[in-house]
PDB file of C-alpha atoms in Angstrom:
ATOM      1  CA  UNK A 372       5.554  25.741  19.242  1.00 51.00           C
ATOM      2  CA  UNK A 373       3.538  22.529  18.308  1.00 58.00           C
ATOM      3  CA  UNK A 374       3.537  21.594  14.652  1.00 57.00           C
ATOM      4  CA  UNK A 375       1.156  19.029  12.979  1.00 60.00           C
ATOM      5  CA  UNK A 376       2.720  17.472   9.865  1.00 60.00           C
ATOM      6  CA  UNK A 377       0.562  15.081   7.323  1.00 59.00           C
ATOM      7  CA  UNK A 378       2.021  12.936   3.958  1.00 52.00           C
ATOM      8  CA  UNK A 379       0.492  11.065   1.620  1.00 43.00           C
ATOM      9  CA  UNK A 380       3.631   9.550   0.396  1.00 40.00           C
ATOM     10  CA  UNK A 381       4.557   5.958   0.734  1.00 38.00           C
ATOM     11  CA  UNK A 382       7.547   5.563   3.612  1.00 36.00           C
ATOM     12  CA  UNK A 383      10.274   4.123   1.904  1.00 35.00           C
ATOM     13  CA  UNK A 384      14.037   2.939   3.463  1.00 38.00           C
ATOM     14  CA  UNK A 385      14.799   1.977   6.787  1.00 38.00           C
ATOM     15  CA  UNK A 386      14.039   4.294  10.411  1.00 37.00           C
ATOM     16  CA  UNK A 387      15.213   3.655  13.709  1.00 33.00           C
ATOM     17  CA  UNK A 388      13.693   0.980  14.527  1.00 35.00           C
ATOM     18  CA  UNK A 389      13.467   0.853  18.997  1.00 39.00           C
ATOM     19  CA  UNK A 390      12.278  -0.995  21.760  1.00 32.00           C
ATOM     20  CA  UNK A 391       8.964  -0.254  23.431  1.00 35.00           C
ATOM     21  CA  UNK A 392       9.050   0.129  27.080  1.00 36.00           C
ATOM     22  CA  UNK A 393      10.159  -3.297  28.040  1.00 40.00           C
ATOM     23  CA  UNK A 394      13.163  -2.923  25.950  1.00 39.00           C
ATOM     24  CA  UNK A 395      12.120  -5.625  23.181  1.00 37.00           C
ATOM     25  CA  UNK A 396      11.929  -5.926  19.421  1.00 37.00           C
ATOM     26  CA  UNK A 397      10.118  -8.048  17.026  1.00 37.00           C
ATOM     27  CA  UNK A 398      10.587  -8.228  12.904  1.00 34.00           C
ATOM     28  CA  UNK A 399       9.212 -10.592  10.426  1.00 38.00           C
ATOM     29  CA  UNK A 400      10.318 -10.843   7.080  1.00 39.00           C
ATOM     30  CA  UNK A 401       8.740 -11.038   3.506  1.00 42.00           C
ATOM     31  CA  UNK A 402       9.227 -14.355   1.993  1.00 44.00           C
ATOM     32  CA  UNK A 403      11.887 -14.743  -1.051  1.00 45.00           C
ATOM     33  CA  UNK A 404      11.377 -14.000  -4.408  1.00 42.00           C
ATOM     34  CA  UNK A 405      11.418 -17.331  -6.766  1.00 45.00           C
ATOM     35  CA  UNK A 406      14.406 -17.089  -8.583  1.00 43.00           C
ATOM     36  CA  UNK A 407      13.802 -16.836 -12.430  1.00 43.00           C
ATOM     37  CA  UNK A 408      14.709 -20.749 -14.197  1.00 39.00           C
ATOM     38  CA  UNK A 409      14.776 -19.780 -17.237  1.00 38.00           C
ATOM     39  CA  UNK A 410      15.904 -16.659 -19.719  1.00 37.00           C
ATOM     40  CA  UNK A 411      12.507 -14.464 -20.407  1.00 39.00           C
ATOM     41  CA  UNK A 412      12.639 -13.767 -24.318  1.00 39.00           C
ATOM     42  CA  UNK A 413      13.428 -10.634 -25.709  1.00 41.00           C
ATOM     43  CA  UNK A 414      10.628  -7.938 -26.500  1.00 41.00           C
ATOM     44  CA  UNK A 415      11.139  -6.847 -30.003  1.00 40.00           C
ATOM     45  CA  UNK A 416       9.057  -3.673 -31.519  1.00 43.00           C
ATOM     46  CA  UNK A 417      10.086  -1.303 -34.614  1.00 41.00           C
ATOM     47  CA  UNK A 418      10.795   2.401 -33.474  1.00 42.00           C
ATOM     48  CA  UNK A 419       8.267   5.235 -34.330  1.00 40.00           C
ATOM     49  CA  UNK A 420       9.732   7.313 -36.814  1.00 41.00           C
ATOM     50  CA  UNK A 421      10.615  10.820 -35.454  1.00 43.00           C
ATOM     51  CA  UNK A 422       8.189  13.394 -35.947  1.00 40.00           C
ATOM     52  CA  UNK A 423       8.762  15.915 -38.727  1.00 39.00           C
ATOM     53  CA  UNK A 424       7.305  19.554 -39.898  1.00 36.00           C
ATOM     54  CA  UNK A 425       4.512  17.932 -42.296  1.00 39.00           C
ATOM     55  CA  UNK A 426       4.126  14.768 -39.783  1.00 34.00           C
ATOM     56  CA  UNK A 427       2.474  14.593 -36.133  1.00 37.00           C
ATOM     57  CA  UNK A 428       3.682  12.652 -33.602  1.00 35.00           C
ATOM     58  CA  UNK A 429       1.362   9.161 -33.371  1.00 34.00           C
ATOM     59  CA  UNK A 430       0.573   7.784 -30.136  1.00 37.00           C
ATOM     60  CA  UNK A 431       1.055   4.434 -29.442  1.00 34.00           C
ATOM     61  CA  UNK A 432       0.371   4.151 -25.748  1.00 38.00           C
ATOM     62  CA  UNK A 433      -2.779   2.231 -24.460  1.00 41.00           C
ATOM     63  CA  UNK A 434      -4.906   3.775 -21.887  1.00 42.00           C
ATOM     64  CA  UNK A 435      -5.196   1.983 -18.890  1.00 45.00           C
ATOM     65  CA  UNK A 436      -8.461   0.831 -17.407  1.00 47.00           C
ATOM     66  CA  UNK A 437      -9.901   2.833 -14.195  1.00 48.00           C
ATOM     67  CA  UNK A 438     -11.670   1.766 -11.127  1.00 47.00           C
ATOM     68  CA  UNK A 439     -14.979   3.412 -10.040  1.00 47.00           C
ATOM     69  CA  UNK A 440     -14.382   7.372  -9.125  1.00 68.00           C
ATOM     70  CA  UNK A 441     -16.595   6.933  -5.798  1.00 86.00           C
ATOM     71  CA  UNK A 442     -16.565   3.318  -3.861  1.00 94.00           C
ATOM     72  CA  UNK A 443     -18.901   4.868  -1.103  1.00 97.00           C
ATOM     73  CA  UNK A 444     -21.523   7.596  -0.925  1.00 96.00           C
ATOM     74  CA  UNK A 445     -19.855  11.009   0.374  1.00 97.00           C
ATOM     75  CA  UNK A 446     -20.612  10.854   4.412  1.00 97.00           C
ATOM     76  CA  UNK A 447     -19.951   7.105   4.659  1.00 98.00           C
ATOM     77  CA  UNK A 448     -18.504   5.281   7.157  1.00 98.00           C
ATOM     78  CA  UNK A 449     -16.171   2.872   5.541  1.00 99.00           C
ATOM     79  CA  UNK A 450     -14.041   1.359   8.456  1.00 99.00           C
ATOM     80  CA  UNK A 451     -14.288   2.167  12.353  1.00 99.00           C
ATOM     81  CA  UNK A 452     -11.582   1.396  15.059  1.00 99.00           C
ATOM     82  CA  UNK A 453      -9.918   2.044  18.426  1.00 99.00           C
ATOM     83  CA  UNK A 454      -6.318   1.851  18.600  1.00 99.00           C
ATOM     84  CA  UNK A 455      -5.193   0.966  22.174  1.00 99.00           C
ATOM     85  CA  UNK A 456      -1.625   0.349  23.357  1.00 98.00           C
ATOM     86  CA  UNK A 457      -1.659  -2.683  25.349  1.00 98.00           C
ATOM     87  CA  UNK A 458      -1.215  -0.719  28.643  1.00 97.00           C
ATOM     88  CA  UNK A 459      -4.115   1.087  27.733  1.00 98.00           C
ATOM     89  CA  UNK A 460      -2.065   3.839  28.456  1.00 97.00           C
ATOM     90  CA  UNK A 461      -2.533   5.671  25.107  1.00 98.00           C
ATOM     91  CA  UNK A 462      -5.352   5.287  22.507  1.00 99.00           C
ATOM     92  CA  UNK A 463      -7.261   6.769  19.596  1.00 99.00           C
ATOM     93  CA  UNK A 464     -10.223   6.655  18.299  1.00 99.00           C
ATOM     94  CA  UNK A 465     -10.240   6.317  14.068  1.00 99.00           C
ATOM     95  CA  UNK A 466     -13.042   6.234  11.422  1.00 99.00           C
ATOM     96  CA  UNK A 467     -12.302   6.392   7.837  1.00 99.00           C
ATOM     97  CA  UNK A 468     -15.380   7.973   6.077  1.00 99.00           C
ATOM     98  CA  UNK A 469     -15.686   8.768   2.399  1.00 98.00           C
ATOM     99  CA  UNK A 470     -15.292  12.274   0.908  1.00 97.00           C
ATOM    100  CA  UNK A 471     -16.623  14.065  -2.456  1.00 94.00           C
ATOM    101  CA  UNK A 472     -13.557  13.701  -4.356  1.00 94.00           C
ATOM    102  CA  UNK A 473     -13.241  10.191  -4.575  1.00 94.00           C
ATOM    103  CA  UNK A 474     -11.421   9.011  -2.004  1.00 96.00           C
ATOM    104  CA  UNK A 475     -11.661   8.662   1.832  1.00 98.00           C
ATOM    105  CA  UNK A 476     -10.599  11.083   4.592  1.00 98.00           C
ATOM    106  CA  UNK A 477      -9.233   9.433   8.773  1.00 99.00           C
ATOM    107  CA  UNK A 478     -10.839  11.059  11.313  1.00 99.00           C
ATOM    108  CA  UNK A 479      -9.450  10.891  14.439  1.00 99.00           C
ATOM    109  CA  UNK A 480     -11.027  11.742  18.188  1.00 99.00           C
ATOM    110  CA  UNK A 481     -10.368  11.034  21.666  1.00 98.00           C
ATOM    111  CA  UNK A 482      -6.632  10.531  21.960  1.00 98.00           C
ATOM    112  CA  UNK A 483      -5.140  10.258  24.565  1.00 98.00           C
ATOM    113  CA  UNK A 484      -1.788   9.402  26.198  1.00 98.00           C
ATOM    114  CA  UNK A 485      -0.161   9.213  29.631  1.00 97.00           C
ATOM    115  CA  UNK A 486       2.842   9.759  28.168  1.00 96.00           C
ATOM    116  CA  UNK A 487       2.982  12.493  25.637  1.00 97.00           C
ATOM    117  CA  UNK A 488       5.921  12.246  23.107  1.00 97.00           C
ATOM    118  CA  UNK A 489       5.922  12.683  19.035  1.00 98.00           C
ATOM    119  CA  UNK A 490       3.356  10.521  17.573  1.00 98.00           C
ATOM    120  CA  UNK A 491       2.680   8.932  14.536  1.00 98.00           C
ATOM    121  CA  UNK A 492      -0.823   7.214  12.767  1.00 99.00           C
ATOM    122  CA  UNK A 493      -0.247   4.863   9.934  1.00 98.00           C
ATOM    123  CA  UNK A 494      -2.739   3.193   8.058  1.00 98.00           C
ATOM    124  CA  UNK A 495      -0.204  -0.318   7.217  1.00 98.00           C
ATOM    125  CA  UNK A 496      -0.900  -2.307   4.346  1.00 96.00           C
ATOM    126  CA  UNK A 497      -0.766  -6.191   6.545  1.00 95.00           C
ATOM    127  CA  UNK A 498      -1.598  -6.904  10.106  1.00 96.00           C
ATOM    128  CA  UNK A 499       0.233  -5.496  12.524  1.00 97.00           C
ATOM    129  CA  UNK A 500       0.753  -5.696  16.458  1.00 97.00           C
ATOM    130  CA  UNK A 501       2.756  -3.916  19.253  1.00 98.00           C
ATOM    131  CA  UNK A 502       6.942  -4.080  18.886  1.00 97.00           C
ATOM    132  CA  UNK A 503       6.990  -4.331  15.062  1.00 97.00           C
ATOM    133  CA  UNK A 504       9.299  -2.104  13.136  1.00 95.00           C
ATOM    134  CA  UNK A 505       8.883  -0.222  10.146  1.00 92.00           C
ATOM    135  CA  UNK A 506       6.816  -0.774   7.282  1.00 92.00           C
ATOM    136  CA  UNK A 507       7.752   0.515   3.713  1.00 88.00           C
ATOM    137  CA  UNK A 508       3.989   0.120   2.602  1.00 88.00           C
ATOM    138  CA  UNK A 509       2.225   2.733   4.163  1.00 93.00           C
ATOM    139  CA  UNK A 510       0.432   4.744   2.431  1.00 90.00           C
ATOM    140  CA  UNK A 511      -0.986   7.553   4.700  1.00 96.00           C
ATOM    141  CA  UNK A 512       0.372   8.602   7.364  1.00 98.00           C
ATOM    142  CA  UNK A 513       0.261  11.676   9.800  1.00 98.00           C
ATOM    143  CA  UNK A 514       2.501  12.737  12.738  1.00 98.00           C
ATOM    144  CA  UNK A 515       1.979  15.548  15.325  1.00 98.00           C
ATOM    145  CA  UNK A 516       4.049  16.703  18.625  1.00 97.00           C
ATOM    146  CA  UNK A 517       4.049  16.008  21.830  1.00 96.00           C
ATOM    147  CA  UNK A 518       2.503  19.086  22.657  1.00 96.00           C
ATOM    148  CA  UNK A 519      -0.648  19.719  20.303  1.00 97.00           C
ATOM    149  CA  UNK A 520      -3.566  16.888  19.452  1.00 97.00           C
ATOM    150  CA  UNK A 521      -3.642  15.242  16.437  1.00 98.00           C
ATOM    151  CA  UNK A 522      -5.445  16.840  13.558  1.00 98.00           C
ATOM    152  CA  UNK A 523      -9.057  16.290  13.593  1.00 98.00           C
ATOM    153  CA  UNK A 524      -9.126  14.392  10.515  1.00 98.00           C
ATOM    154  CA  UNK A 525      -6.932  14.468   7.343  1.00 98.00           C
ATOM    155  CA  UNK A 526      -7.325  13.053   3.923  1.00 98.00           C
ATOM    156  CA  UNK A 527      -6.085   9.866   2.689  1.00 97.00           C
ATOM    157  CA  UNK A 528      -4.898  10.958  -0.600  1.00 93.00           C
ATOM    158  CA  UNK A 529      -2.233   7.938  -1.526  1.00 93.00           C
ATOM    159  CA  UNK A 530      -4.755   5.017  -0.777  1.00 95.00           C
ATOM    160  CA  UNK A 531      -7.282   5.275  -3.882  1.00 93.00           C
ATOM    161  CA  UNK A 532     -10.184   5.117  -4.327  1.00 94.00           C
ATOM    162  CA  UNK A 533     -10.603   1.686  -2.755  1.00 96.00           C
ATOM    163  CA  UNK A 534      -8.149   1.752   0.577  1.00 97.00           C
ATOM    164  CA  UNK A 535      -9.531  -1.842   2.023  1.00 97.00           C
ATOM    165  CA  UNK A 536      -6.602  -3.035   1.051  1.00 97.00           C
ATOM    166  CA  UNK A 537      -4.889  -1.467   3.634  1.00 98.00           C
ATOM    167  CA  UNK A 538      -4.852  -4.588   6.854  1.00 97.00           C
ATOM    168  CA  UNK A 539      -4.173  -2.192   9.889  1.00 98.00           C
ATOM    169  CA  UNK A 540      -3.979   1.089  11.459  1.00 99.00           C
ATOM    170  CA  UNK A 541      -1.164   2.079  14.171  1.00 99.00           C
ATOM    171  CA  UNK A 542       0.442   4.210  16.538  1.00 99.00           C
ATOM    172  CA  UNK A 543       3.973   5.047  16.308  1.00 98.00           C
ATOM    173  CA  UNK A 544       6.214   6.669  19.078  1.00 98.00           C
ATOM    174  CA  UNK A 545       7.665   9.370  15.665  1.00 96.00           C
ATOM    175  CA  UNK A 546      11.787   9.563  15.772  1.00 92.00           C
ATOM    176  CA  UNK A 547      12.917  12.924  15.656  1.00 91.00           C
ATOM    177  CA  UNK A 548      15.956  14.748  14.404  1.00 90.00           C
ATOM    178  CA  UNK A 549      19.212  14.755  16.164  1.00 87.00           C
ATOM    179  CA  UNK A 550      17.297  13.237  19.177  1.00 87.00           C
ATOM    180  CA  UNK A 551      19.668  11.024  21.236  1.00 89.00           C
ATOM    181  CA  UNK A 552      17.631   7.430  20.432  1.00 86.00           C
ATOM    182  CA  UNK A 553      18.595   6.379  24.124  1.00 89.00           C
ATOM    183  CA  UNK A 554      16.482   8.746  25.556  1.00 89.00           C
ATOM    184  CA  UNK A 555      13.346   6.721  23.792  1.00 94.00           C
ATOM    185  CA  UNK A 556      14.961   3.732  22.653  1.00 93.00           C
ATOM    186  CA  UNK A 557      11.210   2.674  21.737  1.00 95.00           C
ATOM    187  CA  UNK A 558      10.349   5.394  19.021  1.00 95.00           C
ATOM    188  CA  UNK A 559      10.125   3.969  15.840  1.00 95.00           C
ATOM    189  CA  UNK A 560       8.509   0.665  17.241  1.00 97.00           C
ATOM    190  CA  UNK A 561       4.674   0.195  16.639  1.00 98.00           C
ATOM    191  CA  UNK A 562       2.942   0.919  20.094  1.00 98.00           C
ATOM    192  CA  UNK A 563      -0.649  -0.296  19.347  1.00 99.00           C
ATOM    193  CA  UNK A 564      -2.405  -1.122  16.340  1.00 99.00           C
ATOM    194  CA  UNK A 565      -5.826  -2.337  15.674  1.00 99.00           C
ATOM    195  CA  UNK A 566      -7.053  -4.448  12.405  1.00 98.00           C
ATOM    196  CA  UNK A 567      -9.498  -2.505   9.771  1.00 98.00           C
ATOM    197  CA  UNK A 568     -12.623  -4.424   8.769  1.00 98.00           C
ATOM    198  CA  UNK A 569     -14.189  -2.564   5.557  1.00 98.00           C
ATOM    199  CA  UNK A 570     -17.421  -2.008   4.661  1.00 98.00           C
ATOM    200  CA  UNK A 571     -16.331  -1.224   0.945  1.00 97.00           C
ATOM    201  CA  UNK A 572     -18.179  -3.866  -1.815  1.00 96.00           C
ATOM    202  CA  UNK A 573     -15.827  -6.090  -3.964  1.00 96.00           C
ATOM    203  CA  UNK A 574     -16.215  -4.561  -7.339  1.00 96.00           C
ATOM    204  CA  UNK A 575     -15.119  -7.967  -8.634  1.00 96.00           C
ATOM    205  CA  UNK A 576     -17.077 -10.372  -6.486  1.00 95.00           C
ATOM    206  CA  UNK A 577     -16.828 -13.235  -9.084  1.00 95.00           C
ATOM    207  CA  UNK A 578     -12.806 -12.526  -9.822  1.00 96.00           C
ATOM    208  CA  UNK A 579     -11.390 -16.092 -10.847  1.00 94.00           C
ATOM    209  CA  UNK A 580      -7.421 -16.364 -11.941  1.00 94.00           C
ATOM    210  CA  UNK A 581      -6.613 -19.390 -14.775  1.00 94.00           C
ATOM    211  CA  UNK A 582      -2.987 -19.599 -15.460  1.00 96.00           C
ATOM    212  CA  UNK A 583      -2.802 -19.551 -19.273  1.00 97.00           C
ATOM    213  CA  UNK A 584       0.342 -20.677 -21.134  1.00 97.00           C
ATOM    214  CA  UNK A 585       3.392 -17.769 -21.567  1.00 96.00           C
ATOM    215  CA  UNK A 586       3.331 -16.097 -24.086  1.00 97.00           C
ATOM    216  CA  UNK A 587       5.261 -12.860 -25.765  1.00 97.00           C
ATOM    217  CA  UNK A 588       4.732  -9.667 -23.570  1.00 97.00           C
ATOM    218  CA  UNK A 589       3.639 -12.266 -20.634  1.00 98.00           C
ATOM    219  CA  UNK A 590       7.006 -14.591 -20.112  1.00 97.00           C
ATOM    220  CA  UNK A 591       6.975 -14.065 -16.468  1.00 98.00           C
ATOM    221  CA  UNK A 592       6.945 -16.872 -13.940  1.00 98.00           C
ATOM    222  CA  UNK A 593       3.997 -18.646 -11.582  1.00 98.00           C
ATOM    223  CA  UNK A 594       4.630 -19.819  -8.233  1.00 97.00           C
ATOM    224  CA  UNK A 595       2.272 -21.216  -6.029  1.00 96.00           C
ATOM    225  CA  UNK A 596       1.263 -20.327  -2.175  1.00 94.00           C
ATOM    226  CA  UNK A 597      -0.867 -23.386  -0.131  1.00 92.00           C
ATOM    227  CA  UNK A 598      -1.018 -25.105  -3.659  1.00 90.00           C
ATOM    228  CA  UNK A 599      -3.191 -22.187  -5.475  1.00 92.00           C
ATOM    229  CA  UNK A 600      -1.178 -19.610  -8.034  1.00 95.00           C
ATOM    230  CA  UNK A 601      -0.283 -16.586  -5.838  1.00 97.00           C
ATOM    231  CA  UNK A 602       2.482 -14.615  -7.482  1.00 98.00           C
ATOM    232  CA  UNK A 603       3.454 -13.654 -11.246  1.00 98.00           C
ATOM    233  CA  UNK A 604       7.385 -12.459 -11.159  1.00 98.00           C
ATOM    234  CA  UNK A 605       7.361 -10.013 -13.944  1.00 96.00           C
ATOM    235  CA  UNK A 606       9.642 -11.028 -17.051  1.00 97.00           C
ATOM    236  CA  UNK A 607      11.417  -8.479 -19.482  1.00 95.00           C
ATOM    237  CA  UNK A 608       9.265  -6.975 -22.138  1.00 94.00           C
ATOM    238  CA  UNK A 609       6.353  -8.229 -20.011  1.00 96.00           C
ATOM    239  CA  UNK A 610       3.284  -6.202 -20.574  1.00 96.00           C
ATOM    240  CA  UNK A 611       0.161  -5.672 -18.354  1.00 97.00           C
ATOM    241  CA  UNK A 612      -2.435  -5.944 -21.367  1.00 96.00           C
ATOM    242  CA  UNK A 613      -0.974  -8.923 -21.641  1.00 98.00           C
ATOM    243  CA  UNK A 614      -0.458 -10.335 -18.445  1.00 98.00           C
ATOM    244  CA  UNK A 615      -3.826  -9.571 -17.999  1.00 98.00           C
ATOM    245  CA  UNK A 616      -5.109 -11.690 -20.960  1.00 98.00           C
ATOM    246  CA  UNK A 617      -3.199 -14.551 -19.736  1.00 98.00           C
ATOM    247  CA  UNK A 618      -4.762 -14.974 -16.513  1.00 98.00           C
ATOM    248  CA  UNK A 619      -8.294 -14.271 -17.864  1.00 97.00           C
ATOM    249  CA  UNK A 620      -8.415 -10.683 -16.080  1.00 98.00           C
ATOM    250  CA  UNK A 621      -8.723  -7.307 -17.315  1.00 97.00           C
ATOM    251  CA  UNK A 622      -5.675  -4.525 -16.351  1.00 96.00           C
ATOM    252  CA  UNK A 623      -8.316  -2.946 -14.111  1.00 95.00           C
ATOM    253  CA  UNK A 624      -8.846  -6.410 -12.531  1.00 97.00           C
ATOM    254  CA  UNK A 625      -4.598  -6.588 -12.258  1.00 97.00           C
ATOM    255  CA  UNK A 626      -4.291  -3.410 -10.801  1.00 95.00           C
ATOM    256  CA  UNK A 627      -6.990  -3.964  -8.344  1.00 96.00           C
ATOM    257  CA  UNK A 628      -5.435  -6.865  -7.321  1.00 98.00           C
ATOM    258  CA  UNK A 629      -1.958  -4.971  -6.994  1.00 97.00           C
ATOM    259  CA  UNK A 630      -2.851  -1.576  -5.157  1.00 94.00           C
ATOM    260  CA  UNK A 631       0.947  -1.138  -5.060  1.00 92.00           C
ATOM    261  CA  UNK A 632       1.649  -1.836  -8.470  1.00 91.00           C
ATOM    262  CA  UNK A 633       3.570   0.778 -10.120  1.00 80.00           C
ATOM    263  CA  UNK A 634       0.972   2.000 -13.514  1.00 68.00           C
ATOM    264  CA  UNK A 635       2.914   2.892 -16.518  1.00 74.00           C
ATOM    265  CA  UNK A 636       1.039   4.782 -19.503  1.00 74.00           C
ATOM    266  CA  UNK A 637       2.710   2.921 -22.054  1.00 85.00           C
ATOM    267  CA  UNK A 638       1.646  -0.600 -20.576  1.00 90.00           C
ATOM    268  CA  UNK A 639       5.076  -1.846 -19.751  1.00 93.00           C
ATOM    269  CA  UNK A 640       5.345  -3.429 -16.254  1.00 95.00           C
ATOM    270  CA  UNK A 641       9.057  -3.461 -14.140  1.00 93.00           C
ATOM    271  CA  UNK A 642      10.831  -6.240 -14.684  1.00 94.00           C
ATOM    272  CA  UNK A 643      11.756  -8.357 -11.339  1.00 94.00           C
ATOM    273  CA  UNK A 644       8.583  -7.513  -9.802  1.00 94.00           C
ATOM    274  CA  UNK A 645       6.135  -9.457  -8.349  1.00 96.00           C
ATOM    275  CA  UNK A 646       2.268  -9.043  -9.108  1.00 98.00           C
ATOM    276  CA  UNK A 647      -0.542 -10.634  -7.042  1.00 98.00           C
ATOM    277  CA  UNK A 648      -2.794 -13.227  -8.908  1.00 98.00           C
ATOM    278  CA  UNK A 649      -4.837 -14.154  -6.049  1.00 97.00           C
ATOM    279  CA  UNK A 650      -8.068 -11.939  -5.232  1.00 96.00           C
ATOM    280  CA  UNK A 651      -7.879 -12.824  -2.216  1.00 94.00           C
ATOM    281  CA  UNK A 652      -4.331 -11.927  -0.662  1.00 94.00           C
ATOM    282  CA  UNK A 653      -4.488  -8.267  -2.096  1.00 94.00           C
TER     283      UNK A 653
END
């Protein structure tokens, strides 16, 4: 019996990664992270006192800043593609259209496949093209069997409220359990893949970065890409009020330019990450 599986989790850790069917592979690489020069100072704060029977608990945590609930009118069209193996042996139609709760739901139509096996749609968060290997940022995904169609549509829960951040949308030959991997050395591998051009407006159309000197809460480290800043590596004690403040952005500005960025209620942000400071490479 078929079964039709959908996630809205982000894939994380490593798959089989195959050949397609003329038994190559391809992988690129991320570049390195700029190693730190210098020790990031200490973040020093007094501890609440505990609260008692005749005392309430005070919050100290700072709300964070949210983007617009609805990007698109409900019924919208906000991205349109075919997704065509370069064969042309197996294809899908996709359209990402907006929903009433905020975010955006795939629809798919007109698959088909000469060669039906366990399939996989991605929505990836950089270009992509036929023979790469996994990606740990997607952020939507769903997978049905080799003998049922893919869901009609599902919803793209993980992505936000503003997915254009997402570069590409692919098909994936899905690995399965206990499967011998000779028998399709090429699952896991991307087997088409098409580029996603957006129709969603830039909420921050006017969104200049100046690199302002360190400061406490904001230690962490600039490093340049083609001679503009590109990346912040996040220091200890760093803080994303504050980080935000010293590039002349807002948090909601940060996080928009860091869809990936993992948003902490108490402001804290993870030390040895890296943030994007350039609008346009989000």
């Amino acid at each position: 019996m078929g079964r039709t599986r959908t996630a809205t989790t982000a894939v994380i850790g490593s798959a089989l990664v195959g050949l397609l069917l003329t038994g190559c592979t391809a992988f690129g690489g991320d570049d390195a992270i700029p190693t730190p020069t210098r020790q990031a100072a200490e973040r020093t704060a007094e501890p609440a006192p505990d609260p008692t029977r005749d005392t309430d608990r005070v919050e100290t945590k700072t709300e964070p800043e949210h983007e617009p609930e609805q990007a698109l009118p409900a019924g919208t069209v906000a991205a349109e593609t075919d997704v065509v193996s370069p064969s042309g042996d197996t294809s899908i139609h996709v359209r990402v259209v907006a929903n009433d709760n905020g975010t955006f739901d795939a629809q798919l139509s007109h698959y088909r496949t000469t060669n039906p096996q366990p399939m996989r749609l991605e929505f990836r968060h950089r270009p992509a093209k036929p023979l790469d290997g996994e990606d740990g940022l997607v952020r939507d995904f769903v997978e049905w069997d080799a003998s049922v169609a893919p869901p009609a549509s599902f919803t793209m829960g993980q992505s936000g409220p503003r997915p254009d951040y997402l570069r590409s949308v692919v098909l994936v030959p899905a690995t399965v359990a206990d499967e011998d991997s000779s028998e399709r050395p090429w699952a896991g591998s991307v087997l088409a893949a098409a580029d996603l051009t957006w129709k969603i407006p830039n909420p921050y159309p006017d969104l200049r970065v100046a690199v302002g000197k360190d400061r406490p809460g904001a230690y962490g480290i600039v490093t340049d890409v083609d001679g503009r800043p590109a990346n912040y590596l996040v220091a200890h004690g760093d803080e994303l009020s504050t980080v935000a403040e010293r590039f002349g952005a807002t948090p909601a500005q940060v996080q928009w330019m860091n869809p990936y960025m993992e948003q902490r209620a108490d402001d804290w942000l993870l030390e040895g990450s890296t943030l994007n400071i350039d609008p346009a490479r989000r």
